[in-house]
Amino acid sequence: MTELGVGIGWRPEIADAIEVLPGVDWVEVVAENVCAGHLPDPLTRLRERGVTVVPHGVSLGLGGADRPDAARLADLAATATALGAPLVTEHIAFVRAGGLEAGHLLPVPRTWDALDVLCENVRIAQDALPVPLALENIAALLAWPGEELTEGQFLAELVERTGVRLLIDVANLHTNHVNRGESPAKALAELPVEAIAYVHVAGGLARDGVWHDTHAHPVPEPVLDILSELASRVSPPGVLLERDDNFPPEEELASELATIRDRLRGAPPRLSAPAPLIGAGARVSGGPMPASVHAPEETGHSPAAEATEARSGAARANRPSPHPAARQNVDIAQTALLSALVAGTPVPEGFDRQRLGVQSRALVGKRTDVIARIAPELPEILGDDYRPAFRGYARTRPMSGGYRRDALDFVAHLLVAGRPEDPAARRRLTRWYQDRADSRPPRPAGRIARAARAARTALVRR
C-alpha cells in the first residue's frame, strides 16, 4: 500500500509527455472521456508500469435535485474497475435541472435542504461504486442568496453524515475568494482535513471582473500559497496538477510539478490525513506524504482504515432520507437559476444580474469549446464562422441531451437555415449529419418550410 504522491491530470494531448515526465507518481483521468472496454494505449502503458490511475467524474450531478442516474453510476463503476482504481471522485455540484443541462458544474446552495438531498445522493452513489468516493469543492462565478452554511461547515456536515472523502481543490478556494469574498483560510479551518483523499492545483485568469478557473494557465502564486497553508495543517495523501487546455511544453509541466513538491516539503504538516489504499474496494488509511506506508498484516486493513469504514457505514445507515419537500425546493431553485442562465428567463430574486450574465456567457463559451473538441470537423468545415455561428445558436437554444446531441442540433439548425452559404461546405455538413444522426438531414427553410420545422421538432424530441 502506498500513497498517491504528486500527479498530473491525464489528457490525450499530453499523453506522450506524461510518459516521460519526471516525478509523476499517479494520474487522474476524466471518467467520461474513457471507455472501460477500450482504454487508450498510453493509459494502459502507465498502468502496466504500476502508475495509479484515478477516474474523475464530471456528469453525475450529485448536488442536483434528481437522484443519481443508475446508468451513469454503472459506467463510473465499470471505469473504476477497468482502471484498478483505489477510489473515484466527483463534484459537489449540479449540472442539470428542469430538463435543461448546463454543460458545466454549477454551485449547490449551501442550505440544509440542499445538504439533505446531496447526502442521500452521495449514499446512493457510494452503494453503487466498488471503491470509495471522494467529492470536490467547485469554483463558482456566482453566489446563492440566503445561504445557511459556509463552505467549510457544509463540507464538514457532509463528511459527518456520509463518511465520504474530500477532494480539496485549492485553485477553487482561490476562485471563490476572488469571486465571492470567501476566505480560504477560514474554509481550511472549518473543513475536516483528516477526510482529504487528495488535492487539486490548477491555474486560471481574471476576466470580466471575475477569476476564471480555466485549467489552461500556469498555477498562480496565491493558489500555491493556499496549498502551503493546507499542507501546514495536514499531510495530503496526494496532490494533482490539472491542465485541460493551452498545454505548455513538457519542461513547463515538469517545473510546475517540482514547484508543488517544493511547497509540500516547505510546509511541515501538523496532522496526517488518511491515504487511499491501493486496491479495488479498499477504504482509506493513514500515512504521511510522500513516504510509503507499510501494508497492515493479514487482514489488509489498518485500524485507522477499519475505524473510517465503520464510521462511513454507520453514517450511511443511520441518516434518514430528506423530506420530500427538500428535493422539491432544491429542484425549483436550481431550475429557475439554470433556466435564467441558458434560456434567458428572468433572473431569480437575490442573484447578481451582472454576475449571472458573466456565468451565462461562460457557459456558452464552454459549450463552444467542447463541441469543437468532440466534433473537430465542424470548425474545419465552417472555418472562422464556427464560433460566432455556434454562439448565436447556443444563446437561444439550451442544451438538453448532452454534448453529442448538442452538436447534431447545431448542425440541424444551420442546415434548416440554409447555411453555410458555400454549397461545398453545406454538402460536407450534410454528409457529417447523415453519418451521425442516422436520418435524413433537415431541409432548408424557404424550400419546404413545413418539412424543415417537422425535422427540427423530431430532432429535438430524440
Coordinates of C-alpha atoms in Angstrom, one line a residue:
M1 CA 0.0 0.0 0.0
T2 CA 1.4 3.4 -1.0
E3 CA 0.3 7.0 -1.0
L4 CA -0.6 8.7 -4.3
G5 CA 2.2 11.3 -4.2
V6 CA 2.3 14.1 -6.8
G7 CA 0.5 13.5 -10.1
I8 CA -1.0 15.2 -13.1
G9 CA -4.3 15.1 -14.9
W10 CA -4.0 12.7 -17.9
R11 CA -5.2 14.2 -21.2
P12 CA -4.7 12.8 -24.7
E13 CA -2.9 16.0 -25.8
I14 CA -0.1 15.5 -23.3
A15 CA -0.1 11.6 -23.1
D16 CA 3.4 11.3 -24.6
A17 CA 4.8 13.9 -22.2
I18 CA 3.3 12.3 -19.2
E19 CA 5.0 9.0 -20.0
V20 CA 8.4 10.7 -19.7
L21 CA 7.8 13.4 -17.2
P22 CA 9.9 13.0 -14.1
G23 CA 8.2 12.9 -10.7
V24 CA 4.7 11.7 -11.9
D25 CA 3.6 9.3 -9.2
W26 CA 0.0 8.9 -10.5
V27 CA -2.6 10.3 -12.9
E28 CA -6.2 11.3 -12.9
V29 CA -8.4 10.8 -16.0
V30 CA -11.8 12.3 -16.7
A31 CA -14.1 9.3 -16.3
E32 CA -16.5 10.2 -19.1
N33 CA -13.6 10.5 -21.6
V34 CA -12.5 6.9 -21.5
C35 CA -14.3 3.6 -22.3
A36 CA -13.9 0.8 -19.8
G37 CA -13.5 -1.8 -22.5
H38 CA -11.1 0.3 -24.7
L39 CA -8.6 2.2 -22.6
P40 CA -6.2 4.4 -24.6
D41 CA -2.9 2.7 -25.2
P42 CA -0.8 5.4 -23.3
L43 CA -3.0 4.9 -20.3
T44 CA -2.7 1.2 -20.5
R45 CA 1.1 1.5 -20.6
L46 CA 1.1 3.7 -17.5
R47 CA -1.0 1.1 -15.6
E48 CA 1.4 -1.6 -16.7
R49 CA 4.3 0.4 -15.2
G50 CA 2.4 0.4 -11.9
V51 CA 1.2 4.1 -12.1
T52 CA -2.1 4.5 -10.3
V53 CA -5.0 5.9 -12.3
V54 CA -8.0 7.6 -10.6
P55 CA -11.2 8.3 -12.6
H56 CA -12.7 11.7 -12.0
G57 CA -16.4 12.1 -12.9
V58 CA -17.9 15.3 -14.2
S59 CA -21.5 14.4 -15.1
L60 CA -23.2 12.7 -12.1
G61 CA -24.6 16.0 -10.7
L62 CA -24.8 14.7 -7.1
G63 CA -25.8 18.1 -5.9
G64 CA -28.9 18.1 -8.2
A65 CA -32.5 17.5 -7.1
D66 CA -32.7 14.2 -9.0
R67 CA -31.3 11.0 -7.6
P68 CA -28.1 9.8 -9.4
D69 CA -28.7 8.2 -12.7
A70 CA -28.1 4.4 -12.5
A71 CA -26.6 4.1 -15.9
R72 CA -24.0 6.9 -15.2
L73 CA -23.2 5.2 -11.9
A74 CA -22.7 1.9 -13.6
D75 CA -20.4 3.5 -16.2
L76 CA -18.3 5.1 -13.4
A77 CA -18.1 1.8 -11.5
A78 CA -17.0 -0.1 -14.7
T79 CA -14.3 2.5 -15.4
A80 CA -13.0 2.3 -11.8
T81 CA -12.8 -1.5 -12.1
A82 CA -11.1 -1.4 -15.5
L83 CA -8.5 1.0 -14.2
G84 CA -7.9 -0.9 -11.0
A85 CA -8.5 2.5 -9.3
P86 CA -8.2 2.8 -5.5
L87 CA -11.1 5.4 -5.4
V88 CA -13.3 7.5 -7.7
T89 CA -14.0 11.2 -7.4
E90 CA -16.8 13.6 -8.4
H91 CA -18.0 17.1 -7.7
I92 CA -20.3 18.8 -5.2
A93 CA -22.3 20.4 -8.0
F94 CA -25.5 20.2 -10.1
V95 CA -25.3 20.0 -13.9
R96 CA -28.9 19.6 -15.0
A97 CA -32.4 20.8 -13.8
G98 CA -35.9 21.1 -15.2
G99 CA -34.9 19.1 -18.4
L100 CA -32.0 21.5 -19.1
E101 CA -28.3 20.9 -19.0
A102 CA -25.6 23.4 -18.0
G103 CA -22.8 21.6 -19.7
H104 CA -20.7 22.7 -16.7
L105 CA -20.5 22.4 -13.0
L106 CA -22.8 24.8 -11.1
P107 CA -22.7 25.5 -7.3
V108 CA -25.1 23.9 -4.9
P109 CA -26.9 26.3 -2.5
R110 CA -25.4 25.8 1.0
T111 CA -28.7 25.3 2.6
W112 CA -30.0 22.5 4.9
D113 CA -32.4 21.3 2.2
A114 CA -29.6 21.1 -0.4
L115 CA -27.4 19.3 2.1
D116 CA -30.1 16.7 2.8
V117 CA -30.5 16.0 -0.9
L118 CA -26.8 15.9 -1.5
C119 CA -26.2 13.4 1.4
E120 CA -28.9 11.0 0.1
N121 CA -27.4 11.2 -3.4
V122 CA -23.9 10.5 -2.1
R123 CA -25.1 7.5 -0.2
I124 CA -26.8 6.1 -3.3
A125 CA -23.5 6.6 -5.2
Q126 CA -21.4 5.0 -2.5
D127 CA -23.6 1.9 -2.6
A128 CA -23.2 1.6 -6.4
L129 CA -19.5 2.1 -6.6
P130 CA -16.9 -0.7 -6.0
V131 CA -14.3 1.7 -4.4
P132 CA -14.5 4.7 -2.0
L133 CA -15.9 8.1 -3.3
A134 CA -14.3 11.5 -2.8
L135 CA -16.1 14.8 -3.6
E136 CA -14.5 18.0 -4.9
N137 CA -15.4 21.6 -3.9
I138 CA -16.1 23.5 -7.1
A139 CA -15.2 27.0 -8.3
A140 CA -18.1 29.4 -8.8
L141 CA -18.8 32.7 -10.5
L142 CA -21.9 33.5 -8.5
A143 CA -23.3 33.0 -5.1
W144 CA -26.7 31.8 -4.0
P145 CA -28.8 34.2 -1.9
G146 CA -29.9 33.1 1.6
E147 CA -27.2 30.5 2.2
E148 CA -27.2 29.0 5.7
L149 CA -23.7 27.4 5.9
T150 CA -20.2 28.4 5.0
E151 CA -18.3 26.1 2.6
G152 CA -16.3 24.6 5.4
Q153 CA -19.4 23.9 7.5
F154 CA -21.2 22.4 4.5
L155 CA -18.3 20.1 3.8
A156 CA -17.9 19.1 7.4
E157 CA -21.5 18.2 7.8
L158 CA -21.4 16.2 4.5
V159 CA -18.5 14.2 5.8
E160 CA -20.1 13.6 9.2
R161 CA -23.3 12.4 7.6
T162 CA -21.9 10.2 4.8
G163 CA -18.3 9.3 5.6
V164 CA -17.4 10.5 2.1
R165 CA -13.8 11.6 1.4
L166 CA -12.9 15.1 0.2
L167 CA -11.0 16.2 -2.9
I168 CA -10.0 19.7 -2.0
D169 CA -9.2 22.0 -4.9
V170 CA -7.1 24.9 -3.7
A171 CA -7.5 26.7 -7.0
N172 CA -11.2 26.6 -6.4
L173 CA -10.8 28.1 -2.9
H174 CA -8.8 30.9 -4.6
T175 CA -11.5 31.4 -7.2
N176 CA -14.2 31.6 -4.6
H177 CA -12.1 34.0 -2.6
V178 CA -11.8 36.4 -5.6
N179 CA -15.4 36.0 -6.9
R180 CA -17.4 35.6 -3.7
G181 CA -15.2 37.1 -1.0
E182 CA -14.8 33.8 0.9
S183 CA -11.7 33.2 3.0
P184 CA -9.6 30.2 2.0
A185 CA -8.0 30.1 5.5
K186 CA -11.5 30.0 7.1
A187 CA -12.6 27.2 4.8
L188 CA -9.5 25.2 5.7
A189 CA -10.0 25.8 9.4
E190 CA -13.6 24.6 9.2
L191 CA -13.4 21.6 7.0
P192 CA -12.4 18.1 8.3
V193 CA -8.9 18.0 6.8
E194 CA -8.4 14.4 8.0
A195 CA -11.0 13.4 5.4
I196 CA -8.9 14.7 2.5
A197 CA -8.3 12.0 -0.2
Y198 CA -6.2 14.3 -2.3
V199 CA -5.8 17.9 -3.6
H200 CA -6.1 19.6 -6.9
V201 CA -3.9 22.5 -8.1
A202 CA -4.6 24.5 -11.2
G203 CA -4.3 27.9 -12.9
G204 CA -6.7 30.5 -14.2
L205 CA -7.0 34.1 -15.1
A206 CA -9.0 37.3 -14.4
R207 CA -11.6 38.3 -17.0
D208 CA -14.8 40.3 -16.9
G209 CA -14.0 41.3 -13.4
V210 CA -14.0 37.8 -12.1
W211 CA -11.5 34.9 -11.7
H212 CA -12.0 32.1 -14.2
D213 CA -10.7 28.7 -13.2
T214 CA -9.5 27.8 -16.7
H215 CA -7.0 25.0 -16.1
A216 CA -5.3 26.5 -19.1
H217 CA -2.8 28.8 -17.4
P218 CA 0.2 28.5 -15.0
V219 CA -0.6 28.0 -11.4
P220 CA -0.5 31.5 -9.8
E221 CA 1.3 32.3 -6.5
P222 CA -1.9 32.7 -4.5
V223 CA -3.0 29.2 -5.3
L224 CA 0.4 27.8 -4.3
D225 CA 0.1 29.8 -1.0
I226 CA -3.2 28.1 -0.2
L227 CA -1.6 24.7 -0.9
S228 CA 1.2 25.6 1.5
E229 CA -1.4 26.7 4.1
L230 CA -3.3 23.4 3.7
A231 CA 0.0 21.4 3.9
S232 CA 0.8 23.1 7.2
R233 CA -2.5 21.7 8.6
V234 CA -2.5 18.2 7.1
S235 CA -0.3 15.9 5.0
P236 CA -2.4 15.2 1.9
P237 CA -2.1 11.7 0.5
G238 CA -1.9 13.1 -3.0
V239 CA -1.6 16.4 -4.9
L240 CA -2.5 16.6 -8.6
L241 CA -1.8 19.3 -11.2
E242 CA -4.7 19.9 -13.6
R243 CA -4.2 21.2 -17.1
D244 CA -7.1 20.9 -19.7
D245 CA -6.1 23.3 -22.5
N246 CA -3.3 25.5 -23.9
F247 CA -0.8 22.8 -22.9
P248 CA 2.7 24.1 -22.4
P249 CA 6.0 22.4 -23.3
E250 CA 7.0 19.4 -21.2
E251 CA 9.6 21.4 -19.4
E252 CA 7.0 23.8 -18.0
L253 CA 4.8 20.9 -16.8
A254 CA 7.8 19.4 -15.1
S255 CA 8.7 22.8 -13.5
E256 CA 5.1 23.1 -12.1
L257 CA 5.3 19.6 -10.6
A258 CA 8.6 20.5 -9.0
T259 CA 7.2 23.7 -7.5
I260 CA 4.3 21.7 -6.0
R261 CA 6.7 19.3 -4.4
D262 CA 8.8 22.2 -3.1
R263 CA 5.7 23.7 -1.5
L264 CA 4.8 20.4 0.2
R265 CA 8.3 20.0 1.6
G266 CA 8.4 23.6 2.8
A267 CA 5.3 23.3 5.0
P268 CA 5.8 20.7 7.7
P269 CA 2.4 19.2 8.5
R270 CA 0.7 19.1 11.9
L271 CA -1.6 16.2 11.0
S272 CA -1.5 13.3 8.7
A273 CA -4.6 12.6 6.5
P274 CA -5.6 9.1 5.7
A275 CA -4.2 7.9 2.3
P276 CA -6.1 5.9 -0.2
L277 CA -5.4 2.2 -0.1
I278 CA -4.2 0.9 -3.5
G279 CA -6.6 -1.8 -4.5
A280 CA -10.2 -2.2 -5.5
G281 CA -12.8 -1.8 -2.8
A282 CA -10.3 -0.5 -0.3
R283 CA -11.0 2.2 2.2
V284 CA -8.6 4.9 3.2
S285 CA -5.9 4.7 5.8
G286 CA -3.2 6.9 7.2
G287 CA 0.4 7.9 6.3
P288 CA 2.5 11.0 5.7
M289 CA 3.4 12.3 2.3
P290 CA 5.5 11.4 0.3
A291 CA 6.9 8.4 2.2
S292 CA 5.5 4.9 1.6
V293 CA 3.3 3.2 4.2
H294 CA 3.7 -0.4 5.2
A295 CA 0.7 -2.6 4.5
P296 CA -1.2 -3.9 7.5
E297 CA -0.7 -7.5 8.4
E298 CA -3.1 -10.4 7.3
T299 CA -6.4 -8.5 7.2
G300 CA -5.3 -5.9 4.6
H301 CA -6.9 -3.1 6.8
S302 CA -5.2 -0.9 9.3
P303 CA -7.1 0.0 12.5
A304 CA -7.5 3.6 11.1
A305 CA -9.0 2.2 7.9
E306 CA -11.4 -0.1 9.8
A307 CA -12.5 2.8 12.0
T308 CA -13.0 5.0 9.0
E309 CA -15.0 2.3 7.3
A310 CA -17.1 1.8 10.4
R311 CA -17.9 5.5 10.7
S312 CA -18.7 5.7 7.0
G313 CA -21.1 2.7 7.1
A314 CA -22.8 3.9 10.3
A315 CA -23.3 7.4 8.8
R316 CA -24.9 6.0 5.7
A317 CA -27.1 3.5 7.6
N318 CA -28.3 5.8 10.3
R319 CA -29.1 9.0 8.5
P320 CA -32.8 9.4 7.4
S321 CA -33.8 10.4 3.9
P322 CA -34.5 14.0 3.2
H323 CA -38.1 15.2 3.5
P324 CA -39.8 15.1 0.1
A325 CA -40.2 18.9 0.2
A326 CA -36.4 19.2 0.3
R327 CA -36.0 17.8 -3.2
Q328 CA -38.9 19.9 -4.5
N329 CA -37.4 23.1 -3.0
V330 CA -34.0 22.3 -4.5
D331 CA -35.5 21.4 -7.9
I332 CA -37.4 24.7 -8.1
A333 CA -34.4 26.8 -7.1
Q334 CA -32.0 25.1 -9.4
T335 CA -34.4 25.0 -12.4
A336 CA -35.0 28.8 -12.0
L337 CA -31.3 29.5 -11.9
L338 CA -30.3 27.2 -14.8
S339 CA -33.2 28.5 -16.9
A340 CA -32.1 32.0 -16.4
L341 CA -28.5 31.0 -17.4
V342 CA -29.2 29.1 -20.5
A343 CA -32.8 30.0 -21.7
G344 CA -33.0 33.7 -20.9
T345 CA -35.8 33.5 -18.4
P346 CA -35.9 36.2 -15.6
V347 CA -33.1 36.3 -13.1
P348 CA -34.3 34.7 -9.8
E349 CA -34.6 37.1 -6.9
G350 CA -31.5 37.7 -4.9
F351 CA -28.9 36.9 -7.7
D352 CA -26.4 39.4 -9.0
R353 CA -27.7 40.1 -12.5
Q354 CA -24.3 41.2 -13.9
R355 CA -22.5 38.2 -12.4
L356 CA -25.2 35.9 -13.8
G357 CA -24.6 37.3 -17.2
V358 CA -20.9 36.6 -16.9
Q359 CA -21.8 33.0 -15.9
S360 CA -24.2 32.7 -18.8
R361 CA -21.5 33.8 -21.3
A362 CA -19.0 31.4 -19.7
L363 CA -21.4 28.5 -20.3
V364 CA -21.8 29.4 -23.9
G365 CA -18.0 29.6 -24.3
K366 CA -17.7 26.2 -22.6
R367 CA -20.2 24.6 -25.0
T368 CA -18.5 26.2 -28.0
D369 CA -15.1 24.8 -26.9
V370 CA -16.4 21.3 -26.0
I371 CA -18.2 20.9 -29.3
A372 CA -15.1 21.9 -31.2
R373 CA -13.2 19.2 -29.3
I374 CA -15.7 16.3 -29.7
A375 CA -16.7 17.3 -33.3
P376 CA -13.5 18.8 -34.7
E377 CA -14.9 18.5 -38.3
L378 CA -17.3 21.4 -37.6
P379 CA -14.6 24.1 -37.1
E380 CA -12.8 22.6 -40.1
I381 CA -15.9 22.8 -42.3
L382 CA -17.1 26.2 -41.0
G383 CA -13.8 27.9 -40.6
D384 CA -13.9 31.3 -38.9
D385 CA -17.7 31.2 -38.9
Y386 CA -17.8 28.3 -36.5
R387 CA -17.5 30.2 -33.2
P388 CA -19.9 33.1 -34.0
A389 CA -22.4 30.6 -35.5
F390 CA -22.3 28.3 -32.5
R391 CA -22.5 31.1 -30.0
G392 CA -25.5 32.6 -31.8
Y393 CA -27.2 29.2 -31.7
A394 CA -26.4 28.5 -28.1
R395 CA -27.7 31.8 -26.8
T396 CA -31.2 30.9 -27.7
R397 CA -31.2 27.1 -27.6
P398 CA -30.5 25.4 -24.2
M399 CA -28.7 22.1 -24.2
S400 CA -31.0 19.2 -23.1
G401 CA -29.3 16.0 -24.3
G402 CA -25.6 16.2 -23.7
Y403 CA -22.8 17.5 -26.0
R404 CA -23.1 15.0 -28.8
R405 CA -26.8 15.7 -29.2
D406 CA -25.9 19.4 -29.0
A407 CA -23.6 19.1 -32.0
L408 CA -26.3 17.4 -34.0
D409 CA -28.8 20.0 -33.1
F410 CA -26.4 22.8 -34.0
V411 CA -25.8 21.3 -37.5
A412 CA -29.6 20.8 -38.0
H413 CA -30.1 24.4 -37.1
L414 CA -27.6 25.5 -39.7
L415 CA -29.0 23.3 -42.4
V416 CA -32.6 24.4 -41.8
A417 CA -31.4 28.0 -42.2
G418 CA -29.7 27.1 -45.5
R419 CA -26.2 27.6 -44.1
P420 CA -23.4 27.7 -44.7
E421 CA -23.8 29.7 -47.9
D422 CA -21.0 27.9 -49.7
P423 CA -22.5 24.9 -51.4
A424 CA -19.5 22.7 -51.0
A425 CA -19.3 23.4 -47.2
R426 CA -23.1 22.8 -46.9
R427 CA -22.7 19.4 -48.7
R428 CA -19.9 18.4 -46.3
L429 CA -22.0 19.4 -43.3
T430 CA -24.9 17.4 -44.7
R431 CA -22.8 14.3 -45.0
W432 CA -21.4 14.8 -41.5
Y433 CA -25.0 15.0 -40.2
Q434 CA -26.1 11.9 -42.2
D435 CA -23.2 9.8 -40.9
R436 CA -24.0 10.6 -37.3
A437 CA -27.8 11.2 -37.0
D438 CA -28.9 8.0 -38.7
S439 CA -31.6 10.0 -40.5
R440 CA -32.1 12.5 -43.4
P441 CA -30.8 16.0 -42.7
P442 CA -33.4 18.8 -42.2
R443 CA -34.3 20.6 -45.4
P444 CA -33.5 24.4 -45.7
A445 CA -36.2 26.9 -44.8
G446 CA -37.7 28.5 -47.9
R447 CA -37.9 25.3 -49.8
I448 CA -40.1 23.1 -47.8
A449 CA -40.7 25.1 -44.6
R450 CA -43.2 22.7 -43.1
A451 CA -40.9 19.7 -43.5
A452 CA -38.0 21.7 -42.1
R453 CA -40.0 22.6 -39.0
A454 CA -41.1 19.0 -38.6
A455 CA -37.5 17.8 -38.9
R456 CA -36.4 20.2 -36.2
T457 CA -39.2 19.1 -33.9
A458 CA -38.3 15.5 -34.4
L459 CA -34.6 16.2 -33.8
V460 CA -35.3 18.0 -30.5
R461 CA -37.5 15.1 -29.3
R462 CA -34.9 12.5 -29.9

